[in-house]
Amino acid sequence: MSAGDTATELIKDLVRARDTFPNYDDVAVREIVDESIGLFNKNREDLKSKEMEKMLGNDVKDDYLEEVTVEERSRYVNVVQRVAAIERNKRCMIAYHMRRLAKIRDLRWQAGPVIPEHIRPNLSASEKDYSNKYNRALAKLMRAQGIDFTQNSTPPKSLFVEVKGMADVGEVELANGETLTVDKFSRYFLPRANVEPLIRQGILMEIERQV
Amino acid sequence: MSDLGIVDDQSASYLDIDDILMTENKISCRARYDLVDLELRRTAEDFHEGKKVDLPIWMAMRLNEFFRHEIPKQYNTHFQGILNADPEVVNLHKEGPKYFAMGLQLTSENFDFADDEDIINMCQTLLQASARRVSWISDMAAADHYQQSKVDSKLDDMEKVLRIVGRPADFFDGHVYFYIRFSSKNRERKNL
């Protein structure tokens, strides 16, 4: 396994679990950091060596690679290669963490301010902290504006909406406490506020009013 | 290439997961000089001049000074011929799930292929192939659903995203991006 493989695995895991929220891979993250530190230390040693002094000097000619000994050239290649690996690790790590944060934000908009129980253990401590802070900032904004805009994905055109059931789910509870029997053929005419979360989940489908 | 914005903006692609995965694809490289004790893979290896090794694109681009690159066989002249003849039947998913994205990457200056002519022709080929396939996909998307799983297996990742989005206007947008990028690269290479 050469340098950069752990980082690639990390990213691949993220891609494999596109719909679910995978566990924060603490072990892999630490491994990647350790690997990067190791590469950096090796580079530091190499750069101090006498061969490198010659190559990094100010009077380096254009065809310097031809004029150096094999060992010097190889050392240089190793240094470059390790730098590339360190940068690769860095890129994968940043992308991994940013992607997870984006998922946390999406979660807030789809599922509300409480993180579902089955996802909660998959977040690291910092991610939970991020989620709390994001929720608080969003709540502050919505309070200032006076409306809860996570409820409606587009500005609603009317107070009531006609919906039809998408599948036989049986008894479903609305936001205001009432229960509804949903099956494939049922149609209802209800206040939008009660029905919006069900529409978002896909249990009901909104019927466009032909005006 | 889920967000085609990365085509023009270099910094936009840094966090793009698809780009990270695409640059992991391997390219065949040949050493330009004799080298010893290289740690490219697990153990220290010796390279005589001309020795071949498969490296991921991100590494191959950095080691441009020391290695000559070879065009992967799914982009070479022979395959271009196939694409020019009948692009709709080619299974681009098999040829590397990120066929177009990698093709675009190969046009970057960090690569040094033995034959630049090939790359210019490849730009042309990919442009035309993408045009024909995009219109074929949008026809399919508008038509019945039964063919879809058969079509899906032949699409590379970028086309899959286009198909999911599905509206003809979006197809057009995506294609315009491709056209702009490919034709500018085409002109650039010709002037070099």
Short mmCIF file of C-alpha atoms in Angstrom, two decimals, chain A residues 43-211:
data_model
loop_
_atom_site.label_atom_id
_atom_site.label_comp_id
_atom_site.label_asym_id
_atom_site.label_seq_id
_atom_site.Cartn_x
_atom_site.Cartn_y
_atom_site.Cartn_z
CA ASN A 43 11.57 14.90 3.41
CA ARG A 44 13.17 17.03 6.04
CA GLU A 45 15.98 14.51 6.39
CA ASP A 46 16.47 14.26 2.67
CA LEU A 47 16.52 17.99 2.15
CA LYS A 48 19.35 18.32 4.64
CA SER A 49 21.55 15.90 2.74
CA LYS A 50 24.51 17.12 0.72
CA GLU A 51 23.07 15.94 -2.58
CA MET A 52 20.02 18.11 -2.29
CA GLU A 53 22.04 21.20 -1.54
CA LYS A 54 23.48 21.03 -5.00
CA MET A 55 20.10 20.67 -6.67
CA LEU A 56 18.29 23.38 -4.81
CA GLY A 57 20.98 26.00 -5.16
CA ASN A 58 20.42 29.22 -7.04
CA ASP A 59 22.68 28.39 -9.93
CA VAL A 60 20.72 25.39 -11.13
CA LYS A 61 20.84 25.00 -14.86
CA ASP A 62 17.96 23.93 -17.09
CA ASP A 63 19.24 20.46 -17.81
CA TYR A 64 20.31 19.88 -14.24
CA LEU A 65 18.62 16.53 -14.19
CA GLU A 66 21.12 15.19 -16.70
CA GLU A 67 24.16 16.42 -14.85
CA VAL A 68 23.48 15.06 -11.40
CA THR A 69 24.30 11.60 -10.19
CA VAL A 70 21.66 8.94 -10.05
CA GLU A 71 21.42 9.12 -6.29
CA GLU A 72 20.92 12.84 -6.23
CA ARG A 73 18.28 12.68 -8.90
CA SER A 74 16.45 9.87 -7.16
CA ARG A 75 16.47 11.68 -3.88
CA TYR A 76 14.91 14.67 -5.57
CA VAL A 77 12.21 12.53 -7.15
CA ASN A 78 11.43 11.00 -3.77
CA VAL A 79 11.08 14.41 -2.21
CA VAL A 80 8.70 15.58 -4.94
CA GLN A 81 6.70 12.39 -4.71
CA ARG A 82 6.32 12.71 -0.95
CA VAL A 83 5.14 16.29 -1.26
CA ALA A 84 2.53 15.17 -3.79
CA ALA A 85 1.37 12.48 -1.35
CA ILE A 86 1.13 14.90 1.54
CA GLU A 87 -0.94 17.29 -0.54
CA ARG A 88 -3.14 14.44 -1.68
CA ASN A 89 -3.79 13.39 1.90
CA LYS A 90 -4.59 16.96 2.79
CA ARG A 91 -7.02 17.28 -0.09
CA CYS A 92 -8.83 14.05 0.77
CA MET A 93 -9.07 14.95 4.43
CA ILE A 94 -10.51 18.38 3.77
CA ALA A 95 -12.96 17.03 1.21
CA TYR A 96 -14.04 14.27 3.63
CA HIS A 97 -14.73 16.65 6.49
CA MET A 98 -16.41 19.28 4.35
CA ARG A 99 -18.66 16.68 2.76
CA ARG A 100 -19.81 15.46 6.15
CA LEU A 101 -20.57 18.97 7.27
CA ALA A 102 -22.60 19.51 4.13
CA LYS A 103 -24.54 16.34 4.95
CA ILE A 104 -25.20 17.63 8.46
CA ARG A 105 -26.59 20.84 7.01
CA ASP A 106 -28.81 18.88 4.61
CA LEU A 107 -30.03 16.81 7.53
CA ARG A 108 -31.19 19.92 9.32
CA TRP A 109 -33.27 21.01 6.35
CA GLN A 110 -34.79 17.60 5.74
CA ALA A 111 -35.29 16.19 9.21
CA GLY A 112 -35.53 19.15 11.55
CA PRO A 113 -33.37 20.34 14.42
CA VAL A 114 -33.11 17.02 16.24
CA ILE A 115 -30.52 14.59 14.90
CA PRO A 116 -32.19 11.18 14.49
CA GLU A 117 -31.13 8.62 17.06
CA HIS A 118 -29.61 6.18 14.59
CA ILE A 119 -27.34 8.84 13.14
CA ARG A 120 -26.24 10.50 16.36
CA PRO A 121 -23.50 7.98 17.29
CA ASN A 122 -21.97 8.31 13.83
CA LEU A 123 -21.01 11.93 14.35
CA SER A 124 -17.76 12.98 15.95
CA ALA A 125 -17.83 15.38 18.89
CA SER A 126 -16.84 18.34 16.72
CA GLU A 127 -19.55 17.48 14.22
CA LYS A 128 -22.17 17.41 16.93
CA ASP A 129 -20.89 20.78 18.05
CA TYR A 130 -21.14 22.07 14.47
CA SER A 131 -24.69 20.78 14.22
CA ASN A 132 -25.72 22.57 17.41
CA LYS A 133 -24.16 25.82 16.37
CA TYR A 134 -25.72 25.61 12.92
CA ASN A 135 -29.16 24.94 14.40
CA ARG A 136 -28.80 27.87 16.74
CA ALA A 137 -27.71 30.22 13.97
CA LEU A 138 -30.57 29.08 11.76
CA ALA A 139 -33.10 29.46 14.58
CA LYS A 140 -31.84 32.96 15.30
CA LEU A 141 -32.27 33.88 11.65
CA MET A 142 -35.75 32.42 11.41
CA ARG A 143 -36.81 34.16 14.61
CA ALA A 144 -35.60 37.46 13.24
CA GLN A 145 -37.51 36.88 10.01
CA GLY A 146 -40.61 35.66 11.79
CA ILE A 147 -41.19 32.51 9.72
CA ASP A 148 -39.90 28.98 9.69
CA PHE A 149 -38.59 28.53 6.21
CA THR A 150 -37.51 24.95 6.63
CA GLN A 151 -41.16 24.01 6.47
CA ASN A 152 -41.80 24.94 2.88
CA SER A 153 -39.34 24.13 0.14
CA THR A 154 -40.89 26.75 -2.14
CA PRO A 155 -43.02 29.73 -1.16
CA PRO A 156 -46.55 28.34 -0.84
CA LYS A 157 -49.15 29.63 -3.24
CA SER A 158 -52.20 28.69 -1.20
CA LEU A 159 -53.19 27.80 2.34
CA PHE A 160 -54.79 24.50 1.47
CA VAL A 161 -53.42 21.83 -0.80
CA GLU A 162 -54.88 18.76 -2.44
CA VAL A 163 -52.79 15.65 -1.97
CA LYS A 164 -53.02 12.05 -3.00
CA GLY A 165 -51.48 9.02 -1.36
CA MET A 166 -48.47 7.42 -3.00
CA ALA A 167 -48.56 4.00 -1.34
CA ASP A 168 -50.47 1.95 1.21
CA VAL A 169 -48.96 3.18 4.44
CA GLY A 170 -52.00 2.99 6.63
CA GLU A 171 -52.36 5.35 9.58
CA VAL A 172 -50.23 8.49 9.37
CA GLU A 173 -50.08 11.24 11.91
CA LEU A 174 -50.20 14.86 10.83
CA ALA A 175 -48.33 17.77 12.35
CA ASN A 176 -51.40 18.90 14.27
CA GLY A 177 -52.07 15.51 15.83
CA GLU A 178 -54.81 14.21 13.55
CA THR A 179 -54.42 10.79 12.00
CA LEU A 180 -55.02 10.04 8.36
CA THR A 181 -55.45 6.76 6.56
CA VAL A 182 -53.26 6.81 3.51
CA ASP A 183 -53.53 4.31 0.72
CA LYS A 184 -52.77 4.40 -2.96
CA PHE A 185 -56.13 5.83 -4.00
CA SER A 186 -56.93 8.32 -1.26
CA ARG A 187 -57.10 12.04 -1.89
CA TYR A 188 -57.33 14.76 0.73
CA PHE A 189 -57.72 18.51 0.86
CA LEU A 190 -55.74 19.79 3.81
CA PRO A 191 -53.93 22.81 5.21
CA ARG A 192 -50.46 22.95 3.78
CA ALA A 193 -48.71 23.27 7.12
CA ASN A 194 -49.96 19.89 8.31
CA VAL A 195 -49.09 18.03 5.19
CA GLU A 196 -45.73 19.48 4.08
CA PRO A 197 -43.47 17.05 5.97
CA LEU A 198 -45.35 14.10 4.52
CA ILE A 199 -45.00 15.49 1.03
CA ARG A 200 -41.27 15.86 1.58
CA GLN A 201 -41.00 12.27 2.73
CA GLY A 202 -42.82 11.09 -0.34
CA ILE A 203 -45.83 9.56 1.41
CA LEU A 204 -48.18 12.04 -0.20
CA MET A 205 -47.95 13.83 -3.48
CA GLU A 206 -49.22 17.31 -4.11
CA ILE A 207 -51.69 17.69 -6.94
CA GLU A 208 -51.18 20.84 -8.92
CA ARG A 209 -54.35 22.85 -9.14
CA GLN A 210 -55.31 23.46 -12.71
CA VAL A 211 -56.53 27.03 -12.69
#
